[in-house]
């Protein structure tokens, strides 16, 4: 009997040893132990390649739920984490594989432990693209993270209120990205991240003024918005002491109302200018067509005139013909050749009408129909001639081509007795074979009292 027990025990031990050996053999380092999970995904018994594929498929299925919410100024903005953050699958799988010991005889024990109680991988690392995360927020309406400034003032009724401390704040981009990454790691998508802010600098009253200030709208009854800068400085100093301070907002009324416009609109000739047309029949045809497109154009206060927008692209389909034009110093045939005389004549009239010069280019050579410094070259999609109306009243541009005379007239409403004189100055010491000209606009009152001089244009010609 004793001998039988010994044989039985020996058999059991041999059987157990054989089974354990099989377990050690099965638990190779190419497969993950059973019961191992990564981010809730069972990757047990998988190879590294299969595990990575399973994790990515799970991430794709959950991508619609991977939404990160950030709150700023009382508004919630949502960013989709997909494409901007992802699990470091390779590192996570390598960590799962490392749960299998290198020593052969320890692998069976590791397999049994994993089989009985599971063996989750600790929180795997996450790879994030900070710029992509921020771009995902911005694409859903979030302010530009690099330029956003929160001013320490609010408009409360008819008061401008300065917050205690009175400093600007900007978005703490690094902290924001860290918190968004943490949300992705922990999958706490139901939580809203308050946007982290950091003090930027002391309040800039000039910037605050630019953001709040609004001119009254002429021809309407809408008042403007303004505030006293000196009062604001004093309020700002008080706010820095840790107290809230405020000042009254001002609401200046419009100078010009609709009734004024009806009675005085276009009642005065602000300026007129004539050039003589002496060109080929095709060029004259182009000039006449451009003249029609630029006539009877009304510019309300604050609006601009663009020659290119008014005339449009010059093609055979739009009615233009080929004529001489200059490209890179060479004479070529181009549709619309000659229309620069129209832009030039309007430009000269605009100078004398005291309209704002917004865009101006000169020709390569001095034009035959106007003096140097007074021409305005245009080319579709490249060069434009633009002027703006900063007067309280609207202005109207009229262009007429009668016989050989091309005349541009600016109608408007004179509100003072000022008038304009134009001077062109040829600069000395210009580069070889170059003539540089500066066009000055001088504004005077009726009694010749000088008001101001401005540089209205710069031209450089080939000689």
Short mmCIF file of C-alpha atoms in Angstrom, two decimals:
data_model
loop_
_atom_site.label_atom_id
_atom_site.label_comp_id
_atom_site.label_asym_id
_atom_site.label_seq_id
_atom_site.Cartn_x
_atom_site.Cartn_y
_atom_site.Cartn_z
CA UNK A 1 0.00 0.00 0.00
CA UNK A 2 2.78 2.35 0.90
CA UNK A 3 4.48 1.57 -2.37
CA UNK A 4 1.21 2.32 -4.22
CA UNK A 5 0.88 5.71 -2.55
CA UNK A 6 4.41 6.56 -3.46
CA UNK A 7 3.77 5.62 -7.08
CA UNK A 8 0.51 7.60 -7.12
CA UNK A 9 2.12 10.68 -5.65
CA UNK A 10 5.00 10.40 -8.07
CA UNK A 11 2.54 10.09 -10.98
CA UNK A 12 0.59 13.14 -9.86
CA UNK A 13 3.77 15.17 -9.48
CA UNK A 14 4.99 14.08 -12.89
CA UNK A 15 1.60 14.92 -14.39
CA UNK A 16 1.59 18.35 -12.71
CA UNK A 17 5.14 18.95 -13.78
CA UNK A 18 4.22 18.00 -17.32
CA UNK A 19 1.17 20.27 -17.30
CA UNK A 20 3.17 23.14 -15.86
CA UNK A 21 5.82 22.57 -18.50
CA UNK A 22 3.09 22.78 -21.13
CA UNK A 23 1.87 26.06 -19.56
CA UNK A 24 5.40 27.45 -19.64
CA UNK A 25 5.66 26.42 -23.26
CA UNK A 26 2.29 27.92 -24.18
CA UNK A 27 3.20 31.19 -22.45
CA UNK A 28 5.65 32.34 -25.07
CA UNK A 29 6.84 35.92 -25.29
CA UNK A 30 5.15 36.37 -28.67
CA UNK A 31 1.64 36.24 -27.18
CA UNK A 32 0.05 38.32 -24.43
CA UNK A 33 -1.08 36.48 -21.28
CA UNK A 34 -4.81 35.70 -20.93
CA UNK A 35 -6.95 38.21 -19.08
CA UNK A 36 -4.73 41.17 -19.97
CA UNK A 37 -6.71 44.31 -20.87
CA UNK A 38 -5.59 47.65 -22.23
CA UNK A 39 -8.02 50.52 -21.74
CA UNK A 40 -10.80 47.99 -21.25
CA UNK A 41 -9.96 46.00 -24.40
CA UNK A 42 -9.18 42.29 -23.87
CA UNK A 43 -5.91 41.59 -25.69
CA UNK A 44 -5.23 38.23 -24.01
CA UNK A 45 -3.53 35.54 -26.13
CA UNK A 46 -3.00 38.04 -28.98
CA UNK A 47 0.20 38.81 -30.79
CA UNK A 48 1.47 42.39 -30.72
CA UNK A 49 0.17 43.03 -34.23
CA UNK A 50 -3.31 41.67 -33.42
CA UNK A 51 -3.46 43.64 -30.18
CA UNK A 52 -2.56 46.94 -31.87
CA UNK A 53 -5.20 46.30 -34.52
CA UNK A 54 -7.84 45.55 -31.86
CA UNK A 55 -7.01 48.72 -29.91
CA UNK A 56 -7.22 50.90 -33.01
CA UNK A 57 -10.54 49.37 -34.03
CA UNK A 58 -11.92 50.06 -30.56
CA UNK A 59 -10.66 53.66 -30.74
CA UNK A 60 -12.40 54.08 -34.11
CA UNK A 61 -15.67 52.76 -32.67
CA UNK A 62 -15.45 55.20 -29.75
CA UNK A 63 -14.27 58.22 -31.76
CA UNK A 64 -17.73 59.83 -31.75
CA UNK A 65 -17.66 59.83 -27.95
CA UNK A 66 -14.15 61.28 -27.64
CA UNK A 67 -15.36 64.88 -27.32
CA UNK A 68 -13.47 67.32 -25.09
CA UNK A 69 -15.37 70.39 -23.83
CA UNK A 70 -13.68 73.64 -22.80
CA UNK A 71 -15.48 76.60 -21.24
CA UNK A 72 -14.42 80.22 -21.87
CA UNK A 73 -16.34 83.39 -20.99
CA UNK A 74 -19.48 81.39 -20.22
CA UNK A 75 -19.50 79.53 -23.56
CA UNK A 76 -18.73 75.81 -24.01
CA UNK A 77 -16.67 74.71 -27.02
CA UNK A 78 -16.23 71.08 -28.06
CA UNK A 79 -13.21 69.53 -29.77
CA UNK A 80 -13.04 66.06 -31.27
CA UNK A 81 -9.95 64.27 -29.94
CA UNK A 82 -9.74 61.96 -32.96
CA UNK A 83 -6.67 62.82 -34.99
CA UNK A 84 -5.26 65.09 -32.29
CA UNK A 85 -4.74 62.54 -29.50
CA UNK A 86 -4.33 58.78 -29.55
CA UNK A 87 -3.18 55.93 -27.37
CA UNK A 88 0.48 54.98 -27.77
CA UNK A 89 -0.53 51.53 -28.96
CA UNK A 90 2.97 50.17 -29.47
CA UNK A 91 4.11 51.09 -25.94
CA UNK A 92 0.89 49.75 -24.39
CA UNK A 93 1.24 46.40 -26.18
CA UNK A 94 4.90 46.10 -25.26
CA UNK A 95 3.94 46.65 -21.62
CA UNK A 96 1.33 43.88 -21.95
CA UNK A 97 3.88 41.50 -23.46
CA UNK A 98 6.35 42.22 -20.65
CA UNK A 99 3.96 40.62 -18.17
CA UNK A 100 5.27 37.29 -19.52
CA UNK A 101 8.57 36.62 -17.67
CA UNK A 102 11.71 35.99 -19.68
CA UNK A 103 12.58 32.99 -17.46
CA UNK A 104 10.93 29.89 -18.93
CA UNK A 105 9.94 28.25 -15.63
CA UNK A 106 8.20 31.42 -14.34
CA UNK A 107 5.89 31.72 -17.33
CA UNK A 108 3.44 29.05 -16.17
CA UNK A 109 2.87 30.80 -12.84
CA UNK A 110 2.30 34.12 -14.63
CA UNK A 111 -0.20 32.44 -16.97
CA UNK A 112 -2.15 30.89 -14.05
CA UNK A 113 -2.23 34.21 -12.19
CA UNK A 114 -3.47 36.05 -15.26
CA UNK A 115 -6.07 33.39 -16.01
CA UNK A 116 -7.49 33.48 -12.49
CA UNK A 117 -7.58 37.20 -11.74
CA UNK A 118 -7.09 39.20 -14.93
CA UNK A 119 -4.13 41.42 -15.47
CA UNK A 120 -4.93 44.93 -16.70
CA UNK A 121 -2.17 47.12 -18.07
CA UNK A 122 -1.65 50.34 -16.13
CA UNK A 123 -2.85 53.52 -17.86
CA UNK A 124 -1.02 53.41 -21.21
CA UNK A 125 0.69 56.56 -22.48
CA UNK A 126 -1.14 58.95 -24.81
CA UNK A 127 0.38 60.79 -27.76
CA UNK A 128 -1.08 64.25 -28.44
CA UNK A 129 -0.55 66.87 -31.11
CA UNK A 130 -0.98 70.20 -29.24
CA UNK A 131 -1.51 72.22 -32.41
CA UNK A 132 -4.12 69.76 -33.70
CA UNK A 133 -5.95 69.80 -30.35
CA UNK A 134 -6.07 73.61 -30.39
CA UNK A 135 -7.10 73.67 -34.06
CA UNK A 136 -9.98 71.29 -33.28
CA UNK A 137 -11.23 73.76 -30.65
CA UNK A 138 -10.80 76.80 -32.88
CA UNK A 139 -12.64 75.13 -35.77
CA UNK A 140 -15.70 74.98 -33.50
CA UNK A 141 -15.68 78.69 -32.71
CA UNK A 142 -13.10 78.88 -29.91
CA UNK A 143 -11.02 82.12 -30.06
CA UNK A 144 -7.51 82.05 -31.50
CA UNK A 145 -5.52 80.68 -28.58
CA UNK A 146 -2.31 82.54 -29.45
CA UNK A 147 -3.92 85.98 -29.81
CA UNK A 148 -6.88 85.91 -27.41
CA UNK A 149 -6.81 88.64 -24.77
CA UNK A 150 -9.47 89.03 -22.09
CA UNK A 151 -9.74 92.69 -21.23
CA UNK A 152 -10.40 93.53 -17.57
CA UNK A 153 -13.46 95.61 -18.47
CA UNK A 154 -17.11 94.91 -19.06
CA UNK A 155 -19.98 97.06 -20.26
CA UNK A 156 -22.75 97.05 -17.68
CA UNK A 157 -25.65 99.18 -18.81
CA UNK A 158 -24.30 102.67 -19.43
CA UNK A 159 -21.12 102.08 -17.42
CA UNK A 160 -17.66 100.80 -18.30
CA UNK A 161 -16.61 98.63 -15.33
CA UNK A 162 -12.97 97.81 -14.51
CA UNK A 163 -12.41 94.54 -12.64
CA UNK A 164 -10.28 94.40 -9.53
CA UNK A 165 -6.61 94.07 -10.42
CA UNK A 166 -7.25 95.52 -13.89
CA UNK A 167 -4.93 93.28 -15.88
CA UNK A 168 -5.35 91.55 -19.20
CA UNK A 169 -5.44 87.75 -19.32
CA UNK A 170 -4.39 85.39 -22.07
CA UNK A 171 -5.01 81.68 -22.55
CA UNK A 172 -2.46 79.39 -20.88
CA UNK A 173 -1.97 77.14 -23.92
CA UNK A 174 0.39 74.65 -22.27
CA UNK A 175 -1.92 74.03 -19.31
CA UNK A 176 -4.97 73.82 -21.60
CA UNK A 177 -3.31 71.14 -23.74
CA UNK A 178 -2.28 69.21 -20.60
CA UNK A 179 -5.86 69.23 -19.29
CA UNK A 180 -7.29 68.17 -22.63
CA UNK A 181 -4.75 65.33 -22.78
CA UNK A 182 -5.69 64.26 -19.24
CA UNK A 183 -9.37 64.19 -20.24
CA UNK A 184 -8.51 61.89 -23.15
CA UNK A 185 -6.36 59.65 -20.96
CA UNK A 186 -9.03 59.23 -18.29
CA UNK A 187 -11.95 59.35 -20.75
CA UNK A 188 -13.74 61.86 -18.53
CA UNK A 189 -15.57 63.42 -21.48
CA UNK A 190 -18.59 64.45 -19.42
CA UNK A 191 -16.48 66.97 -17.50
CA UNK A 192 -16.07 70.56 -18.75
CA UNK A 193 -12.57 72.05 -18.62
CA UNK A 194 -12.50 75.68 -17.47
CA UNK A 195 -10.09 77.40 -19.85
CA UNK A 196 -6.92 78.23 -17.89
CA UNK A 197 -5.91 81.90 -18.10
CA UNK A 198 -2.77 83.68 -17.03
CA UNK A 199 -2.10 87.41 -16.51
CA UNK A 200 -0.66 88.95 -19.68
CA UNK A 201 0.03 92.59 -18.81
CA UNK A 202 -1.50 95.70 -17.37
CA UNK A 203 -4.68 96.85 -19.08
CA UNK A 204 -4.10 98.73 -22.33
CA UNK A 205 -6.59 101.60 -22.42
CA UNK A 206 -5.84 102.33 -26.06
CA UNK A 207 -6.71 98.75 -27.03
CA UNK A 208 -9.85 98.82 -24.87
CA UNK A 209 -10.84 102.06 -26.57
CA UNK A 210 -10.38 100.55 -30.04
CA UNK A 211 -12.61 97.60 -29.12
CA UNK A 212 -15.41 99.64 -27.55
CA UNK A 213 -15.34 102.90 -29.48
CA UNK A 214 -17.87 103.21 -32.29
CA UNK A 215 -18.53 106.27 -34.42
CA UNK A 216 -22.13 107.43 -34.83
CA UNK A 217 -23.63 106.29 -38.13
CA UNK A 218 -24.44 109.17 -40.40
CA UNK A 219 -27.76 109.04 -42.24
CA UNK A 220 -29.14 106.93 -39.40
CA UNK A 221 -30.17 107.67 -35.84
CA UNK A 222 -27.68 105.22 -34.37
CA UNK A 223 -25.39 106.93 -31.84
CA UNK A 224 -21.77 106.04 -31.33
CA UNK A 225 -20.07 104.70 -28.20
CA UNK A 226 -17.22 106.54 -26.49
CA UNK A 227 -15.62 107.14 -23.10
CA UNK A 228 -13.38 109.74 -21.48
CA UNK A 229 -9.77 108.48 -21.58
CA UNK A 230 -8.63 110.60 -18.63
CA UNK A 231 -11.51 109.35 -16.50
CA UNK A 232 -10.66 105.81 -17.56
CA UNK A 233 -7.02 106.19 -16.47
CA UNK A 234 -8.10 107.34 -13.04
CA UNK A 235 -10.58 104.47 -12.77
CA UNK A 236 -7.86 102.05 -13.81
CA UNK A 237 -5.56 103.30 -11.06
CA UNK A 238 -8.36 102.80 -8.53
CA UNK A 239 -9.04 99.28 -9.79
CA UNK A 240 -5.38 98.37 -9.33
CA UNK A 241 -5.77 98.97 -5.60
CA UNK A 242 -8.10 95.97 -5.48
CA UNK A 243 -11.41 97.75 -5.88
CA UNK A 244 -13.88 97.72 -8.72
CA UNK A 245 -14.22 101.04 -10.53
CA UNK A 246 -16.41 102.29 -13.36
CA UNK A 247 -16.99 105.30 -15.62
CA UNK A 248 -19.89 106.52 -17.74
CA UNK A 249 -20.09 105.55 -21.38
CA UNK A 250 -20.79 108.39 -23.81
CA UNK A 251 -23.15 108.14 -26.77
CA UNK A 252 -22.34 110.85 -29.35
CA UNK A 253 -25.15 111.51 -31.79
CA UNK A 254 -24.81 111.37 -35.59
CA UNK A 255 -23.90 114.62 -37.30
CA UNK A 256 -25.83 113.79 -40.44
CA UNK A 257 -29.39 112.50 -40.52
CA UNK A 258 -31.39 111.10 -43.42
CA UNK A 259 -33.22 114.41 -43.92
CA UNK A 260 -29.89 116.23 -44.22
CA UNK A 261 -28.79 113.72 -46.84
CA UNK A 262 -31.88 114.19 -48.95
CA UNK A 263 -31.45 117.95 -48.96
CA UNK A 264 -27.68 118.21 -49.44
CA UNK A 265 -26.57 114.94 -51.04
CA UNK A 266 -24.27 115.45 -54.08
CA UNK A 267 -24.98 119.19 -54.01
CA UNK A 268 -21.33 120.17 -54.54
CA UNK A 269 -18.58 119.34 -57.00
CA UNK A 270 -15.69 118.26 -54.77
CA UNK A 271 -13.27 117.91 -57.71
CA UNK A 272 -13.11 117.33 -61.44
CA UNK A 273 -10.21 116.28 -63.66
CA UNK A 274 -9.86 115.87 -67.44
CA UNK A 275 -7.32 114.00 -69.55
CA UNK A 276 -7.10 113.98 -73.33
CA UNK A 277 -7.65 110.66 -75.13
CA UNK A 278 -5.34 110.16 -78.11
CA UNK A 279 -5.15 106.43 -78.74
CA UNK A 280 -5.98 103.63 -81.17
CA UNK A 281 -9.62 102.78 -81.97
CA UNK A 282 -9.46 99.59 -79.90
CA UNK A 283 -8.03 101.44 -76.91
CA UNK A 284 -10.69 104.16 -77.23
CA UNK A 285 -13.39 101.46 -77.29
CA UNK A 286 -11.93 99.97 -74.09
CA UNK A 287 -11.81 103.41 -72.44
CA UNK A 288 -15.44 104.09 -73.33
CA UNK A 289 -16.55 100.71 -71.93
CA UNK A 290 -14.60 101.19 -68.67
CA UNK A 291 -16.00 104.73 -68.42
CA UNK A 292 -19.57 103.40 -68.45
CA UNK A 293 -18.77 100.84 -65.75
CA UNK A 294 -17.22 103.48 -63.45
CA UNK A 295 -19.89 106.15 -63.79
CA UNK A 296 -22.73 106.91 -61.37
CA UNK A 297 -21.03 104.99 -58.55
CA UNK A 298 -22.13 106.11 -55.07
CA UNK A 299 -19.86 105.66 -52.05
CA UNK A 300 -21.65 105.97 -48.69
CA UNK A 301 -19.61 107.24 -45.76
CA UNK A 302 -17.01 104.63 -44.83
CA UNK A 303 -17.14 102.77 -48.17
CA UNK A 304 -14.47 102.37 -50.84
CA UNK A 305 -14.28 102.35 -54.63
CA UNK A 306 -12.28 99.60 -56.35
CA UNK A 307 -11.56 100.10 -60.04
CA UNK A 308 -11.13 96.37 -60.63
CA UNK A 309 -14.44 95.51 -58.95
CA UNK A 310 -16.24 98.19 -60.94
CA UNK A 311 -14.78 97.27 -64.34
CA UNK A 312 -14.36 93.52 -63.90
CA UNK A 313 -12.06 91.20 -65.80
CA UNK A 314 -11.15 92.33 -69.31
CA UNK A 315 -11.86 89.58 -71.85
CA UNK A 316 -13.44 89.29 -75.27
CA UNK A 317 -16.53 87.88 -73.57
CA UNK A 318 -16.90 91.03 -71.42
CA UNK A 319 -16.67 93.28 -74.47
CA UNK A 320 -13.05 94.42 -74.34
CA UNK A 321 -10.66 94.51 -77.29
CA UNK A 322 -6.92 94.00 -77.59
CA UNK A 323 -4.74 97.10 -77.52
CA UNK A 324 -1.28 98.20 -76.42
CA UNK A 325 -0.38 97.47 -72.79
CA UNK A 326 2.92 97.34 -70.91
CA UNK A 327 4.12 94.19 -69.15
CA UNK A 328 7.56 94.04 -67.54
CA UNK A 329 8.66 97.07 -69.51
CA UNK A 330 7.53 95.66 -72.88
CA UNK A 331 4.60 96.67 -75.05
CA UNK A 332 2.18 93.77 -75.57
CA UNK A 333 -1.33 93.30 -76.92
CA UNK A 334 -3.84 92.71 -74.14
CA UNK A 335 -7.60 92.82 -73.69
CA UNK A 336 -8.52 96.09 -72.03
CA UNK A 337 -5.43 97.96 -73.16
CA UNK A 338 -5.94 101.68 -72.53
CA UNK A 339 -8.25 101.49 -69.51
CA UNK A 340 -5.48 102.76 -67.22
CA UNK A 341 -6.36 106.25 -68.51
CA UNK A 342 -9.76 105.84 -66.83
CA UNK A 343 -8.24 104.71 -63.51
CA UNK A 344 -5.71 107.56 -63.75
CA UNK A 345 -8.36 110.22 -64.36
CA UNK A 346 -10.47 108.98 -61.41
CA UNK A 347 -7.34 108.84 -59.24
CA UNK A 348 -6.42 112.45 -60.06
CA UNK A 349 -9.98 113.66 -59.33
CA UNK A 350 -9.94 111.69 -56.05
CA UNK A 351 -6.71 113.40 -55.02
CA UNK A 352 -8.28 116.83 -55.45
CA UNK A 353 -11.55 115.71 -53.81
CA UNK A 354 -9.55 114.72 -50.71
CA UNK A 355 -10.74 111.11 -50.82
CA UNK A 356 -8.59 108.56 -48.99
CA UNK A 357 -6.06 106.83 -51.27
CA UNK A 358 -6.22 103.15 -50.31
CA UNK A 359 -4.28 101.53 -53.17
CA UNK A 360 -2.17 103.06 -55.93
CA UNK A 361 0.40 101.79 -58.45
CA UNK A 362 2.30 103.67 -61.12
CA UNK A 363 3.17 102.62 -64.68
CA UNK A 364 6.64 101.48 -65.69
CA UNK A 365 7.01 104.65 -67.79
CA UNK A 366 5.63 108.18 -67.41
CA UNK A 367 2.25 108.34 -69.15
CA UNK A 368 1.65 110.61 -72.17
CA UNK A 369 -1.72 111.88 -70.89
CA UNK A 370 -0.76 112.99 -67.36
CA UNK A 371 2.30 114.20 -65.48
CA UNK A 372 4.55 111.91 -63.46
CA UNK A 373 3.20 111.04 -60.02
CA UNK A 374 -0.45 111.38 -61.08
CA UNK A 375 -1.03 108.16 -63.03
CA UNK A 376 -2.68 105.01 -61.66
CA UNK A 377 -1.83 101.65 -63.25
CA UNK A 378 -4.26 98.74 -62.98
CA UNK A 379 -4.07 95.06 -63.93
CA UNK A 380 -6.81 92.53 -63.24
CA UNK A 381 -6.03 90.39 -60.20
CA UNK A 382 -2.68 92.14 -59.62
CA UNK A 383 -2.91 95.94 -59.44
CA UNK A 384 -5.94 97.93 -58.32
CA UNK A 385 -6.79 101.58 -57.73
CA UNK A 386 -8.91 102.05 -54.61
CA UNK A 387 -10.15 105.20 -52.88
CA UNK A 388 -12.28 105.58 -49.75
CA UNK A 389 -14.92 108.02 -48.51
CA UNK A 390 -14.27 109.17 -44.94
CA UNK A 391 -16.63 112.14 -45.21
CA UNK A 392 -19.88 112.32 -43.24
CA UNK A 393 -21.86 112.44 -46.51
CA UNK A 394 -21.83 110.02 -49.45
CA UNK A 395 -19.98 110.89 -52.65
CA UNK A 396 -20.73 110.03 -56.25
CA UNK A 397 -18.22 109.29 -59.02
CA UNK A 398 -19.16 110.29 -62.55
CA UNK A 399 -16.94 109.62 -65.58
CA UNK A 400 -17.69 110.91 -69.07
CA UNK A 401 -15.85 110.45 -72.37
CA UNK A 402 -16.89 113.20 -74.79
CA UNK A 403 -14.89 113.57 -77.97
CA UNK A 404 -11.25 113.40 -76.92
CA UNK A 405 -11.95 114.52 -73.35
CA UNK A 406 -12.15 111.99 -70.52
CA UNK A 407 -13.49 113.69 -67.37
CA UNK A 408 -13.95 112.31 -63.85
CA UNK A 409 -16.07 114.34 -61.41
CA UNK A 410 -16.55 113.70 -57.70
CA UNK A 411 -19.86 115.01 -56.31
CA UNK A 412 -20.49 115.32 -52.59
CA UNK A 413 -21.39 117.75 -49.83
CA UNK A 414 -18.94 120.41 -48.70
CA UNK A 415 -19.03 120.94 -44.94
CA UNK A 416 -16.20 123.50 -44.79
CA UNK A 417 -14.28 125.92 -46.99
CA UNK A 418 -11.15 123.79 -47.44
CA UNK A 419 -9.60 123.09 -50.83
CA UNK A 420 -6.75 120.91 -52.13
CA UNK A 421 -3.57 121.57 -54.05
CA UNK A 422 -1.39 118.78 -55.42
CA UNK A 423 2.40 118.97 -55.72
CA UNK A 424 4.71 116.41 -57.28
CA UNK A 425 8.32 116.23 -56.14
CA UNK A 426 11.02 114.49 -58.18
CA UNK A 427 13.47 112.94 -55.74
CA UNK A 428 17.17 113.54 -56.12
CA UNK A 429 19.81 110.81 -55.94
CA UNK A 430 17.48 108.14 -57.34
CA UNK A 431 19.03 104.89 -58.65
CA UNK A 432 20.41 104.98 -62.21
CA UNK A 433 17.81 105.07 -65.01
CA UNK A 434 15.05 105.63 -62.44
CA UNK A 435 12.85 108.64 -61.69
CA UNK A 436 11.19 108.65 -58.28
CA UNK A 437 8.27 110.98 -57.64
CA UNK A 438 6.41 111.74 -54.42
CA UNK A 439 2.90 113.17 -54.73
CA UNK A 440 1.94 115.53 -51.90
CA UNK A 441 -1.59 116.65 -51.09
CA UNK A 442 -1.88 120.06 -49.37
CA UNK A 443 -5.16 121.08 -47.77
CA UNK A 444 -5.96 124.75 -47.18
CA UNK A 445 -8.87 126.80 -45.90
CA UNK A 446 -10.45 129.52 -47.99
CA UNK A 447 -8.12 132.16 -46.58
CA UNK A 448 -5.12 130.03 -47.62
CA UNK A 449 -4.43 128.91 -44.08
CA UNK A 450 -2.54 125.63 -44.35
CA UNK A 451 -4.34 122.72 -42.68
CA UNK A 452 -2.10 119.73 -43.42
CA UNK A 453 0.17 118.08 -45.98
CA UNK A 454 0.24 114.36 -46.64
CA UNK A 455 2.19 112.01 -48.89
CA UNK A 456 -0.57 110.77 -51.16
CA UNK A 457 1.45 108.56 -53.53
CA UNK A 458 4.93 107.36 -54.48
CA UNK A 459 5.91 106.50 -58.06
CA UNK A 460 9.03 104.98 -59.60
CA UNK A 461 9.56 105.13 -63.38
CA UNK A 462 12.07 103.66 -65.76
CA UNK A 463 14.06 106.30 -67.69
#
